[in-house]
Structures are given as C-alpha cells and as structure tokens.
C-alpha cells in the first residue's frame, strides 16, 4: 500500500488555507479522503461489460475475495443487479478453478461476504456449477454430476416441503444453476439443452432446470 500526502494551498480573502488530501493506492482501487474515485468503467462506452470484465480480472489476479468485494461495493453501487449477476458468473467460475471443489468455492463466498452475500448467491453459484460441469463432463453423466452438487435435494418430491424460504430458494437455485451449466456444455443451444433437464425425477427440478 502506498500512501501519498498531497498539500494543496488556496487563498481565500487573504488567508492561506492548507488542505491535506490523502491518496491511498491499494491494488486496483483508489480512494480520496473525501470519497471514492469514480470507477474507470463509467467512462467506457459499454460500462456494464467493462465492470464484468474487471470483476473477472480481479478475481483471477487478486483473488476471489477481492472479486466479490468489487462486485458488492463497486458494481453494486455504480451498476445494476443484472451486471453484478453476470460478473459473479465469472467470479464463481474462478473460485471453482482455484479450489477444484464446489464446497470450497462456496466457502470462499461465505467467508468473504457472510449472509450479506445472499443477494449475489445465484450468479456465483451459476459460475461455480458452469465451471464444475465444464471441467468434469468428460466421461460423466448429467445425473452423476448433479448428484454430487445437488444430492441433498434429489429425494425431495417438492421444494415446498423444505423448511424455510432460504432452504427452498437454495434448492430451486441448485437446479436452475444446473440448467446454466447444461446450456454452457451445449454451446447455449436450447434444443439440445432442454431435453437434458428431463432426466431429473421430479417436476420442480425439471422446471427450475428449464428456467
């Protein structure tokens, strides 16, 4: 971390007023004493895609935790939910690549953001699952990979019977994320992706996979 002290002198009615500004440069982020510097992406023609790319770069070069903080604190402030969601696809994918473990990837998010990360959980899970399926699809079936990541819910006939809204949401998101992963494996071809969801035994699983 570099701390730069900058003295700025101005004259007001014959009295010299000295103001002290502190510029802190840490990694890719810069702050002034009286507020955060406007992000570079806001000056780009496609600011939203710039934010997504920056989140991916930070997660890859500075770590997943740094990428998560960028999404929460910068994209969350200067962009919209859709941009944050897409950025988290890339951060989640990086988390799985780094850890080679779905469980460890989710632990990284829980450690970095705690329950405050629930708002961003969906996009992150999509990215984790997409990378998991991409790296493990050779020689493994959709059912086998789904059992590994959503096995806690495979005997549940309806998501409505799960205790609590949060648990129900996580179950539904599990199969929705599987749908994202299947789409990626099929180069986003709907005609070949939708039938792959039909392997799941219960209607709610198939429906959330279709979404």
PDB file of C-alpha atoms in Angstrom:
ATOM      1  CA  UNK A   1       0.000   0.000   0.000  1.00  0.00           C
ATOM      2  CA  UNK A   2       1.343   3.425  -0.939  1.00  0.00           C
ATOM      3  CA  UNK A   3       0.179   6.480   0.980  1.00  0.00           C
ATOM      4  CA  UNK A   4       0.773   9.802  -0.735  1.00  0.00           C
ATOM      5  CA  UNK A   5       0.306  13.055   1.150  1.00  0.00           C
ATOM      6  CA  UNK A   6      -0.648  15.938  -1.109  1.00  0.00           C
ATOM      7  CA  UNK A   7      -0.688  19.510   0.239  1.00  0.00           C
ATOM      8  CA  UNK A   8      -2.871  21.910  -1.649  1.00  0.00           C
ATOM      9  CA  UNK A   9      -2.728  25.661  -0.866  1.00  0.00           C
ATOM     10  CA  UNK A  10      -5.502  28.107  -1.748  1.00  0.00           C
ATOM     11  CA  UNK A  11      -6.036  31.742  -0.779  1.00  0.00           C
ATOM     12  CA  UNK A  12      -9.353  32.979   0.489  1.00  0.00           C
ATOM     13  CA  UNK A  13      -9.726  36.659   1.455  1.00  0.00           C
ATOM     14  CA  UNK A  14      -6.020  36.945   2.095  1.00  0.00           C
ATOM     15  CA  UNK A  15      -5.843  33.897   4.310  1.00  0.00           C
ATOM     16  CA  UNK A  16      -3.916  30.852   3.143  1.00  0.00           C
ATOM     17  CA  UNK A  17      -5.877  27.695   3.719  1.00  0.00           C
ATOM     18  CA  UNK A  18      -3.963  24.454   3.632  1.00  0.00           C
ATOM     19  CA  UNK A  19      -5.882  21.298   2.975  1.00  0.00           C
ATOM     20  CA  UNK A  20      -4.467  17.842   3.273  1.00  0.00           C
ATOM     21  CA  UNK A  21      -5.601  15.082   0.968  1.00  0.00           C
ATOM     22  CA  UNK A  22      -4.617  11.503   1.352  1.00  0.00           C
ATOM     23  CA  UNK A  23      -4.445   9.312  -1.692  1.00  0.00           C
ATOM     24  CA  UNK A  24      -4.362   5.625  -0.933  1.00  0.00           C
ATOM     25  CA  UNK A  25      -3.452   3.262  -3.708  1.00  0.00           C
ATOM     26  CA  UNK A  26      -4.097  -0.399  -2.940  1.00  0.00           C
ATOM     27  CA  UNK A  27      -4.251  -2.943  -5.738  1.00  0.00           C
ATOM     28  CA  UNK A  28      -6.679  -1.667  -8.353  1.00  0.00           C
ATOM     29  CA  UNK A  29      -8.635   0.624  -6.012  1.00  0.00           C
ATOM     30  CA  UNK A  30      -8.028   4.267  -5.160  1.00  0.00           C
ATOM     31  CA  UNK A  31      -9.726   6.439  -2.597  1.00  0.00           C
ATOM     32  CA  UNK A  32      -9.522  10.108  -1.734  1.00  0.00           C
ATOM     33  CA  UNK A  33     -10.026  11.382   1.791  1.00  0.00           C
ATOM     34  CA  UNK A  34     -13.471  12.694   0.904  1.00  0.00           C
ATOM     35  CA  UNK A  35     -14.757   9.858  -1.216  1.00  0.00           C
ATOM     36  CA  UNK A  36     -14.032   7.097  -3.711  1.00  0.00           C
ATOM     37  CA  UNK A  37     -12.651   7.930  -7.129  1.00  0.00           C
ATOM     38  CA  UNK A  38     -15.190   7.387  -9.901  1.00  0.00           C
ATOM     39  CA  UNK A  39     -14.597   3.930 -11.455  1.00  0.00           C
ATOM     40  CA  UNK A  40     -12.881   3.885 -14.843  1.00  0.00           C
ATOM     41  CA  UNK A  41     -15.656   1.765 -16.347  1.00  0.00           C
ATOM     42  CA  UNK A  42     -18.165   4.616 -16.119  1.00  0.00           C
ATOM     43  CA  UNK A  43     -16.262   6.387 -18.888  1.00  0.00           C
ATOM     44  CA  UNK A  44     -16.352   3.327 -21.162  1.00  0.00           C
ATOM     45  CA  UNK A  45     -18.893   3.040 -23.976  1.00  0.00           C
ATOM     46  CA  UNK A  46     -20.117  -0.311 -22.633  1.00  0.00           C
ATOM     47  CA  UNK A  47     -19.748   0.344 -18.924  1.00  0.00           C
ATOM     48  CA  UNK A  48     -21.609  -2.781 -17.830  1.00  0.00           C
ATOM     49  CA  UNK A  49     -19.411  -5.163 -19.786  1.00  0.00           C
ATOM     50  CA  UNK A  50     -16.360  -3.281 -18.539  1.00  0.00           C
ATOM     51  CA  UNK A  51     -17.475  -3.909 -14.939  1.00  0.00           C
ATOM     52  CA  UNK A  52     -17.964  -7.618 -15.698  1.00  0.00           C
ATOM     53  CA  UNK A  53     -14.504  -7.902 -17.243  1.00  0.00           C
ATOM     54  CA  UNK A  54     -12.932  -6.026 -14.357  1.00  0.00           C
ATOM     55  CA  UNK A  55     -14.558  -8.371 -11.816  1.00  0.00           C
ATOM     56  CA  UNK A  56     -13.197 -11.362 -13.731  1.00  0.00           C
ATOM     57  CA  UNK A  57      -9.722  -9.838 -13.902  1.00  0.00           C
ATOM     58  CA  UNK A  58      -9.650  -9.006 -10.187  1.00  0.00           C
ATOM     59  CA  UNK A  59     -10.849 -12.493  -9.201  1.00  0.00           C
ATOM     60  CA  UNK A  60      -8.207 -14.067 -11.436  1.00  0.00           C
ATOM     61  CA  UNK A  61      -5.252 -11.885 -10.464  1.00  0.00           C
ATOM     62  CA  UNK A  62      -6.029 -10.691  -6.917  1.00  0.00           C
ATOM     63  CA  UNK A  63      -8.217 -13.483  -5.610  1.00  0.00           C
ATOM     64  CA  UNK A  64     -11.873 -14.433  -5.420  1.00  0.00           C
ATOM     65  CA  UNK A  65     -12.464 -12.439  -2.215  1.00  0.00           C
ATOM     66  CA  UNK A  66     -11.247  -9.272  -3.944  1.00  0.00           C
ATOM     67  CA  UNK A  67     -13.525 -10.033  -6.884  1.00  0.00           C
ATOM     68  CA  UNK A  68     -16.505 -10.483  -4.568  1.00  0.00           C
ATOM     69  CA  UNK A  69     -15.820  -7.195  -2.795  1.00  0.00           C
ATOM     70  CA  UNK A  70     -15.557  -5.425  -6.142  1.00  0.00           C
ATOM     71  CA  UNK A  71     -18.947  -6.778  -7.190  1.00  0.00           C
ATOM     72  CA  UNK A  72     -20.609  -5.904  -3.894  1.00  0.00           C
ATOM     73  CA  UNK A  73     -19.059  -2.494  -3.285  1.00  0.00           C
ATOM     74  CA  UNK A  74     -18.379  -1.107  -6.761  1.00  0.00           C
ATOM     75  CA  UNK A  75     -20.729  -2.806  -9.222  1.00  0.00           C
ATOM     76  CA  UNK A  76     -23.442  -2.797  -6.579  1.00  0.00           C
ATOM     77  CA  UNK A  77     -23.052   0.945  -6.238  1.00  0.00           C
ATOM     78  CA  UNK A  78     -22.447   2.087  -9.822  1.00  0.00           C
ATOM     79  CA  UNK A  79     -24.249  -0.518 -11.946  1.00  0.00           C
ATOM     80  CA  UNK A  80     -27.333  -2.739 -11.640  1.00  0.00           C
ATOM     81  CA  UNK A  81     -28.200  -6.186 -10.324  1.00  0.00           C
ATOM     82  CA  UNK A  82     -28.023  -7.796 -13.773  1.00  0.00           C
ATOM     83  CA  UNK A  83     -24.439  -6.588 -14.215  1.00  0.00           C
ATOM     84  CA  UNK A  84     -23.493  -7.865 -10.752  1.00  0.00           C
ATOM     85  CA  UNK A  85     -25.146 -11.212 -11.505  1.00  0.00           C
ATOM     86  CA  UNK A  86     -23.210 -11.661 -14.737  1.00  0.00           C
ATOM     87  CA  UNK A  87     -19.947 -10.604 -13.101  1.00  0.00           C
ATOM     88  CA  UNK A  88     -20.471 -13.254 -10.441  1.00  0.00           C
ATOM     89  CA  UNK A  89     -20.675 -15.954 -13.111  1.00  0.00           C
ATOM     90  CA  UNK A  90     -17.002 -15.228 -13.786  1.00  0.00           C
ATOM     91  CA  UNK A  91     -16.033 -14.867 -10.134  1.00  0.00           C
ATOM     92  CA  UNK A  92     -17.730 -18.164  -9.267  1.00  0.00           C
ATOM     93  CA  UNK A  93     -16.056 -19.923 -12.181  1.00  0.00           C
ATOM     94  CA  UNK A  94     -12.687 -18.654 -10.966  1.00  0.00           C
ATOM     95  CA  UNK A  95     -13.446 -19.874  -7.453  1.00  0.00           C
ATOM     96  CA  UNK A  96     -14.006 -23.412  -8.706  1.00  0.00           C
ATOM     97  CA  UNK A  97     -10.895 -23.270 -10.907  1.00  0.00           C
ATOM     98  CA  UNK A  98      -8.825 -22.180  -7.907  1.00  0.00           C
ATOM     99  CA  UNK A  99     -10.140 -24.770  -5.466  1.00  0.00           C
ATOM    100  CA  UNK A 100     -11.257 -27.680  -7.683  1.00  0.00           C
ATOM    101  CA  UNK A 101     -14.092 -28.075  -5.181  1.00  0.00           C
ATOM    102  CA  UNK A 102     -17.693 -26.852  -5.195  1.00  0.00           C
ATOM    103  CA  UNK A 103     -17.781 -26.904  -1.394  1.00  0.00           C
ATOM    104  CA  UNK A 104     -14.572 -24.886  -1.055  1.00  0.00           C
ATOM    105  CA  UNK A 105     -15.755 -22.420  -3.695  1.00  0.00           C
ATOM    106  CA  UNK A 106     -18.910 -21.696  -1.698  1.00  0.00           C
ATOM    107  CA  UNK A 107     -16.893 -21.440   1.485  1.00  0.00           C
ATOM    108  CA  UNK A 108     -14.882 -18.639  -0.111  1.00  0.00           C
ATOM    109  CA  UNK A 109     -18.041 -16.617  -0.661  1.00  0.00           C
ATOM    110  CA  UNK A 110     -19.390 -17.315   2.826  1.00  0.00           C
ATOM    111  CA  UNK A 111     -16.061 -16.252   4.320  1.00  0.00           C
ATOM    112  CA  UNK A 112     -15.849 -13.063   2.276  1.00  0.00           C
ATOM    113  CA  UNK A 113     -19.438 -11.816   2.475  1.00  0.00           C
ATOM    114  CA  UNK A 114     -21.317 -13.880   5.056  1.00  0.00           C
ATOM    115  CA  UNK A 115     -25.104 -13.684   4.827  1.00  0.00           C
ATOM    116  CA  UNK A 116     -24.798 -10.277   3.167  1.00  0.00           C
ATOM    117  CA  UNK A 117     -23.838 -12.226   0.052  1.00  0.00           C
ATOM    118  CA  UNK A 118     -27.256 -13.895  -0.284  1.00  0.00           C
ATOM    119  CA  UNK A 119     -28.310 -11.260  -2.821  1.00  0.00           C
ATOM    120  CA  UNK A 120     -25.423 -12.349  -5.047  1.00  0.00           C
ATOM    121  CA  UNK A 121     -25.551 -16.070  -4.310  1.00  0.00           C
ATOM    122  CA  UNK A 122     -27.380 -17.074  -7.509  1.00  0.00           C
ATOM    123  CA  UNK A 123     -24.898 -15.646 -10.006  1.00  0.00           C
ATOM    124  CA  UNK A 124     -21.934 -17.015  -8.054  1.00  0.00           C
ATOM    125  CA  UNK A 125     -23.465 -20.499  -7.914  1.00  0.00           C
ATOM    126  CA  UNK A 126     -24.158 -20.402 -11.650  1.00  0.00           C
ATOM    127  CA  UNK A 127     -20.483 -19.705 -12.299  1.00  0.00           C
ATOM    128  CA  UNK A 128     -19.282 -22.402  -9.886  1.00  0.00           C
ATOM    129  CA  UNK A 129     -21.547 -25.022 -11.463  1.00  0.00           C
ATOM    130  CA  UNK A 130     -20.708 -23.989 -15.021  1.00  0.00           C
ATOM    131  CA  UNK A 131     -17.014 -24.438 -14.325  1.00  0.00           C
ATOM    132  CA  UNK A 132     -17.588 -27.686 -12.413  1.00  0.00           C
ATOM    133  CA  UNK A 133     -19.567 -29.189 -15.299  1.00  0.00           C
ATOM    134  CA  UNK A 134     -17.093 -27.915 -17.885  1.00  0.00           C
ATOM    135  CA  UNK A 135     -14.095 -29.454 -16.117  1.00  0.00           C
ATOM    136  CA  UNK A 136     -15.823 -32.753 -15.233  1.00  0.00           C
ATOM    137  CA  UNK A 137     -18.108 -33.509 -18.175  1.00  0.00           C
ATOM    138  CA  UNK A 138     -15.739 -35.951 -19.901  1.00  0.00           C
ATOM    139  CA  UNK A 139     -16.879 -39.460 -19.038  1.00  0.00           C
ATOM    140  CA  UNK A 140     -19.512 -38.345 -16.508  1.00  0.00           C
ATOM    141  CA  UNK A 141     -23.277 -38.124 -16.930  1.00  0.00           C
ATOM    142  CA  UNK A 142     -25.511 -35.153 -16.070  1.00  0.00           C
ATOM    143  CA  UNK A 143     -27.148 -37.286 -13.357  1.00  0.00           C
ATOM    144  CA  UNK A 144     -23.803 -38.180 -11.791  1.00  0.00           C
ATOM    145  CA  UNK A 145     -22.578 -34.584 -11.649  1.00  0.00           C
ATOM    146  CA  UNK A 146     -25.949 -33.348 -10.386  1.00  0.00           C
ATOM    147  CA  UNK A 147     -25.890 -35.937  -7.614  1.00  0.00           C
ATOM    148  CA  UNK A 148     -22.553 -34.544  -6.464  1.00  0.00           C
ATOM    149  CA  UNK A 149     -23.704 -30.910  -6.224  1.00  0.00           C
ATOM    150  CA  UNK A 150     -27.464 -31.156  -5.552  1.00  0.00           C
ATOM    151  CA  UNK A 151     -27.667 -34.541  -3.853  1.00  0.00           C
ATOM    152  CA  UNK A 152     -29.216 -33.085  -0.704  1.00  0.00           C
ATOM    153  CA  UNK A 153     -32.427 -32.396  -2.638  1.00  0.00           C
ATOM    154  CA  UNK A 154     -32.739 -35.327  -5.045  1.00  0.00           C
ATOM    155  CA  UNK A 155     -35.225 -37.220  -2.852  1.00  0.00           C
ATOM    156  CA  UNK A 156     -37.393 -34.139  -2.294  1.00  0.00           C
ATOM    157  CA  UNK A 157     -40.683 -34.511  -4.239  1.00  0.00           C
ATOM    158  CA  UNK A 158     -41.481 -30.791  -3.946  1.00  0.00           C
ATOM    159  CA  UNK A 159     -39.394 -27.790  -2.946  1.00  0.00           C
ATOM    160  CA  UNK A 160     -42.387 -26.583  -0.909  1.00  0.00           C
ATOM    161  CA  UNK A 161     -41.768 -29.219   1.762  1.00  0.00           C
ATOM    162  CA  UNK A 162     -38.315 -27.838   2.574  1.00  0.00           C
ATOM    163  CA  UNK A 163     -38.001 -25.958   5.886  1.00  0.00           C
ATOM    164  CA  UNK A 164     -37.803 -22.195   5.472  1.00  0.00           C
ATOM    165  CA  UNK A 165     -37.790 -19.869   2.487  1.00  0.00           C
ATOM    166  CA  UNK A 166     -33.982 -19.759   2.315  1.00  0.00           C
ATOM    167  CA  UNK A 167     -33.632 -23.542   2.049  1.00  0.00           C
ATOM    168  CA  UNK A 168     -36.365 -23.679  -0.615  1.00  0.00           C
ATOM    169  CA  UNK A 169     -34.609 -20.959  -2.614  1.00  0.00           C
ATOM    170  CA  UNK A 170     -31.268 -22.750  -2.403  1.00  0.00           C
ATOM    171  CA  UNK A 171     -32.842 -25.998  -3.644  1.00  0.00           C
ATOM    172  CA  UNK A 172     -34.505 -24.291  -6.595  1.00  0.00           C
ATOM    173  CA  UNK A 173     -31.341 -22.351  -7.410  1.00  0.00           C
ATOM    174  CA  UNK A 174     -29.383 -25.605  -7.361  1.00  0.00           C
ATOM    175  CA  UNK A 175     -31.306 -26.987 -10.335  1.00  0.00           C
ATOM    176  CA  UNK A 176     -31.510 -23.598 -12.028  1.00  0.00           C
ATOM    177  CA  UNK A 177     -27.698 -23.442 -11.875  1.00  0.00           C
ATOM    178  CA  UNK A 178     -27.571 -26.939 -13.369  1.00  0.00           C
ATOM    179  CA  UNK A 179     -29.597 -25.549 -16.269  1.00  0.00           C
ATOM    180  CA  UNK A 180     -26.981 -22.833 -16.802  1.00  0.00           C
ATOM    181  CA  UNK A 181     -24.236 -25.449 -16.775  1.00  0.00           C
ATOM    182  CA  UNK A 182     -26.075 -27.645 -19.274  1.00  0.00           C
ATOM    183  CA  UNK A 183     -26.548 -24.672 -21.581  1.00  0.00           C
ATOM    184  CA  UNK A 184     -22.822 -23.963 -21.462  1.00  0.00           C
ATOM    185  CA  UNK A 185     -21.982 -27.574 -22.287  1.00  0.00           C
ATOM    186  CA  UNK A 186     -24.307 -27.359 -25.305  1.00  0.00           C
ATOM    187  CA  UNK A 187     -22.990 -24.000 -26.573  1.00  0.00           C
ATOM    188  CA  UNK A 188     -26.259 -22.326 -25.463  1.00  0.00           C
ATOM    189  CA  UNK A 189     -28.336 -24.450 -27.842  1.00  0.00           C
ATOM    190  CA  UNK A 190     -31.826 -24.639 -26.314  1.00  0.00           C
ATOM    191  CA  UNK A 191     -32.980 -27.559 -28.478  1.00  0.00           C
ATOM    192  CA  UNK A 192     -30.307 -29.843 -27.018  1.00  0.00           C
ATOM    193  CA  UNK A 193     -30.199 -28.366 -23.522  1.00  0.00           C
ATOM    194  CA  UNK A 194     -33.852 -28.649 -22.514  1.00  0.00           C
ATOM    195  CA  UNK A 195     -34.086 -32.434 -23.064  1.00  0.00           C
ATOM    196  CA  UNK A 196     -31.066 -32.875 -20.780  1.00  0.00           C
ATOM    197  CA  UNK A 197     -33.166 -31.486 -17.917  1.00  0.00           C
ATOM    198  CA  UNK A 198     -35.720 -34.257 -18.408  1.00  0.00           C
ATOM    199  CA  UNK A 199     -33.504 -36.764 -16.599  1.00  0.00           C
ATOM    200  CA  UNK A 200     -34.500 -35.326 -13.226  1.00  0.00           C
ATOM    201  CA  UNK A 201     -37.227 -37.333 -11.442  1.00  0.00           C
ATOM    202  CA  UNK A 202     -39.403 -34.529 -10.033  1.00  0.00           C
ATOM    203  CA  UNK A 203     -41.291 -31.815 -11.884  1.00  0.00           C
ATOM    204  CA  UNK A 204     -39.921 -28.918  -9.779  1.00  0.00           C
ATOM    205  CA  UNK A 205     -36.355 -29.960 -10.606  1.00  0.00           C
ATOM    206  CA  UNK A 206     -37.066 -30.037 -14.328  1.00  0.00           C
ATOM    207  CA  UNK A 207     -38.909 -26.722 -14.230  1.00  0.00           C
ATOM    208  CA  UNK A 208     -36.060 -24.912 -12.480  1.00  0.00           C
ATOM    209  CA  UNK A 209     -33.555 -26.505 -14.831  1.00  0.00           C
ATOM    210  CA  UNK A 210     -35.584 -25.163 -17.805  1.00  0.00           C
ATOM    211  CA  UNK A 211     -35.590 -21.591 -16.490  1.00  0.00           C
TER     212      UNK A 211
END
